[in-house]
């Protein structure tokens, strides 16, 4: 499975997965919102940080709309044995579905 619908993500128990914000730096900087508990990682440098991710727990990534960036990062993570998925629709889709976000 490569992705989760926003409603599926909303049912995951907090702390059961590692959530990573992979929006481009400019998108992250210009946004006021984040998913609670998410850590920002530069998607352009995925090769540098992916080795520090756990392989024993799921990793959920998100970008703005759940498109090319999410797919590219998930491809790289899965190729390195990380149980990675992305949120369909990204943070915007999560907000539209009524998902919890917070101010930075």
PDB file of C-alpha atoms in Angstrom:
ATOM      1  CA  UNK A   1       0.000   0.000   0.000  1.00  0.00           C
ATOM      2  CA  UNK A   2       1.450   3.355  -1.054  1.00  0.00           C
ATOM      3  CA  UNK A   3      -1.086   5.798   0.302  1.00  0.00           C
ATOM      4  CA  UNK A   4      -3.741   6.482   2.897  1.00  0.00           C
ATOM      5  CA  UNK A   5      -6.898   8.466   2.419  1.00  0.00           C
ATOM      6  CA  UNK A   6      -7.196  11.437   4.767  1.00  0.00           C
ATOM      7  CA  UNK A   7     -10.037   9.727   6.670  1.00  0.00           C
ATOM      8  CA  UNK A   8      -7.849   6.627   7.170  1.00  0.00           C
ATOM      9  CA  UNK A   9      -5.006   8.757   8.486  1.00  0.00           C
ATOM     10  CA  UNK A  10      -7.394  10.412  10.937  1.00  0.00           C
ATOM     11  CA  UNK A  11      -8.104   7.035  12.574  1.00  0.00           C
ATOM     12  CA  UNK A  12      -4.452   6.248  13.335  1.00  0.00           C
ATOM     13  CA  UNK A  13      -3.577   6.456  16.995  1.00  0.00           C
ATOM     14  CA  UNK A  14      -1.185   9.286  17.805  1.00  0.00           C
ATOM     15  CA  UNK A  15       2.313   7.937  18.308  1.00  0.00           C
ATOM     16  CA  UNK A  16       1.639   4.726  16.372  1.00  0.00           C
ATOM     17  CA  UNK A  17       3.417   6.081  13.287  1.00  0.00           C
ATOM     18  CA  UNK A  18       6.140   8.565  12.479  1.00  0.00           C
ATOM     19  CA  UNK A  19       4.717  11.527  10.538  1.00  0.00           C
ATOM     20  CA  UNK A  20       7.036  13.536   8.298  1.00  0.00           C
ATOM     21  CA  UNK A  21       6.225  16.796   6.529  1.00  0.00           C
ATOM     22  CA  UNK A  22       7.986  16.679   3.157  1.00  0.00           C
ATOM     23  CA  UNK A  23       6.681  19.889   1.642  1.00  0.00           C
ATOM     24  CA  UNK A  24       9.249  21.877  -0.302  1.00  0.00           C
ATOM     25  CA  UNK A  25      11.011  24.313   2.001  1.00  0.00           C
ATOM     26  CA  UNK A  26       9.303  27.306   0.377  1.00  0.00           C
ATOM     27  CA  UNK A  27       5.857  25.677   0.792  1.00  0.00           C
ATOM     28  CA  UNK A  28       6.603  24.783   4.410  1.00  0.00           C
ATOM     29  CA  UNK A  29       7.867  28.292   5.193  1.00  0.00           C
ATOM     30  CA  UNK A  30       4.846  29.995   3.612  1.00  0.00           C
ATOM     31  CA  UNK A  31       2.291  27.774   5.359  1.00  0.00           C
ATOM     32  CA  UNK A  32       0.915  28.422   8.826  1.00  0.00           C
ATOM     33  CA  UNK A  33      -0.240  24.830   9.383  1.00  0.00           C
ATOM     34  CA  UNK A  34       1.370  21.507  10.252  1.00  0.00           C
ATOM     35  CA  UNK A  35       0.061  18.119  11.284  1.00  0.00           C
ATOM     36  CA  UNK A  36       0.594  17.799  15.054  1.00  0.00           C
ATOM     37  CA  UNK A  37       3.757  15.877  15.869  1.00  0.00           C
ATOM     38  CA  UNK A  38       5.116  15.979  12.315  1.00  0.00           C
ATOM     39  CA  UNK A  39       8.795  16.651  11.716  1.00  0.00           C
ATOM     40  CA  UNK A  40       9.817  18.577   8.596  1.00  0.00           C
ATOM     41  CA  UNK A  41      12.404  16.960   6.338  1.00  0.00           C
ATOM     42  CA  UNK A  42      13.695  18.401   3.083  1.00  0.00           C
ATOM     43  CA  UNK A  43      12.385  16.193   0.243  1.00  0.00           C
ATOM     44  CA  UNK A  44      15.359  17.250  -1.883  1.00  0.00           C
ATOM     45  CA  UNK A  45      17.693  15.588   0.643  1.00  0.00           C
ATOM     46  CA  UNK A  46      15.777  12.344   1.270  1.00  0.00           C
ATOM     47  CA  UNK A  47      18.906  10.271   0.649  1.00  0.00           C
ATOM     48  CA  UNK A  48      20.619  12.084   3.531  1.00  0.00           C
ATOM     49  CA  UNK A  49      17.927  11.476   6.165  1.00  0.00           C
ATOM     50  CA  UNK A  50      16.207   8.251   5.159  1.00  0.00           C
ATOM     51  CA  UNK A  51      18.859   6.093   6.832  1.00  0.00           C
ATOM     52  CA  UNK A  52      17.838   7.469  10.223  1.00  0.00           C
ATOM     53  CA  UNK A  53      14.220   6.304   9.873  1.00  0.00           C
ATOM     54  CA  UNK A  54      12.948   3.240  11.699  1.00  0.00           C
ATOM     55  CA  UNK A  55      12.173   0.147   9.652  1.00  0.00           C
ATOM     56  CA  UNK A  56      10.019  -1.392  12.390  1.00  0.00           C
ATOM     57  CA  UNK A  57       7.290   1.277  12.489  1.00  0.00           C
ATOM     58  CA  UNK A  58       5.209   2.851   9.713  1.00  0.00           C
ATOM     59  CA  UNK A  59       6.209   6.236   8.344  1.00  0.00           C
ATOM     60  CA  UNK A  60       3.564   8.559   6.918  1.00  0.00           C
ATOM     61  CA  UNK A  61       4.692  11.472   4.752  1.00  0.00           C
ATOM     62  CA  UNK A  62       2.751  14.394   3.371  1.00  0.00           C
ATOM     63  CA  UNK A  63       3.282  17.292   1.028  1.00  0.00           C
ATOM     64  CA  UNK A  64       0.868  20.016  -0.076  1.00  0.00           C
ATOM     65  CA  UNK A  65      -1.459  17.928  -2.279  1.00  0.00           C
ATOM     66  CA  UNK A  66      -0.111  14.366  -2.161  1.00  0.00           C
ATOM     67  CA  UNK A  67       1.330  14.367  -5.657  1.00  0.00           C
ATOM     68  CA  UNK A  68       4.765  14.025  -7.169  1.00  0.00           C
ATOM     69  CA  UNK A  69       6.819  14.860  -4.104  1.00  0.00           C
ATOM     70  CA  UNK A  70       5.004  12.311  -1.950  1.00  0.00           C
ATOM     71  CA  UNK A  71       5.250   9.608  -4.608  1.00  0.00           C
ATOM     72  CA  UNK A  72       8.947  10.227  -5.187  1.00  0.00           C
ATOM     73  CA  UNK A  73       9.822  10.162  -1.485  1.00  0.00           C
ATOM     74  CA  UNK A  74       7.704   7.057  -0.809  1.00  0.00           C
ATOM     75  CA  UNK A  75       9.430   5.280  -3.718  1.00  0.00           C
ATOM     76  CA  UNK A  76      12.847   6.006  -2.218  1.00  0.00           C
ATOM     77  CA  UNK A  77      11.827   5.069   1.319  1.00  0.00           C
ATOM     78  CA  UNK A  78      10.162   1.810   0.291  1.00  0.00           C
ATOM     79  CA  UNK A  79      13.226   0.891  -1.773  1.00  0.00           C
ATOM     80  CA  UNK A  80      15.185   1.186   1.483  1.00  0.00           C
ATOM     81  CA  UNK A  81      12.850  -1.094   3.479  1.00  0.00           C
ATOM     82  CA  UNK A  82      10.949   1.711   5.204  1.00  0.00           C
ATOM     83  CA  UNK A  83       7.217   1.017   5.622  1.00  0.00           C
ATOM     84  CA  UNK A  84       6.258   4.363   4.075  1.00  0.00           C
ATOM     85  CA  UNK A  85       2.958   5.744   2.829  1.00  0.00           C
ATOM     86  CA  UNK A  86       1.680   9.176   1.898  1.00  0.00           C
ATOM     87  CA  UNK A  87      -1.552  10.994   2.683  1.00  0.00           C
ATOM     88  CA  UNK A  88      -3.706  11.289  -0.439  1.00  0.00           C
ATOM     89  CA  UNK A  89      -4.428  14.962  -1.009  1.00  0.00           C
ATOM     90  CA  UNK A  90      -1.582  16.022   1.287  1.00  0.00           C
ATOM     91  CA  UNK A  91      -2.108  18.468   4.124  1.00  0.00           C
ATOM     92  CA  UNK A  92      -4.708  20.342   2.063  1.00  0.00           C
ATOM     93  CA  UNK A  93      -6.754  17.163   1.598  1.00  0.00           C
ATOM     94  CA  UNK A  94      -6.490  16.434   5.302  1.00  0.00           C
ATOM     95  CA  UNK A  95      -7.771  19.917   6.168  1.00  0.00           C
ATOM     96  CA  UNK A  96     -10.633  19.552   3.664  1.00  0.00           C
ATOM     97  CA  UNK A  97     -11.585  16.233   5.307  1.00  0.00           C
ATOM     98  CA  UNK A  98     -11.703  17.888   8.730  1.00  0.00           C
ATOM     99  CA  UNK A  99      -8.367  16.505   9.902  1.00  0.00           C
ATOM    100  CA  UNK A 100      -6.451  18.057  12.744  1.00  0.00           C
ATOM    101  CA  UNK A 101      -3.751  20.577  11.926  1.00  0.00           C
ATOM    102  CA  UNK A 102      -2.125  23.149  14.160  1.00  0.00           C
ATOM    103  CA  UNK A 103      -0.341  26.458  13.761  1.00  0.00           C
ATOM    104  CA  UNK A 104       3.426  26.304  13.574  1.00  0.00           C
TER     105      UNK A 104
END
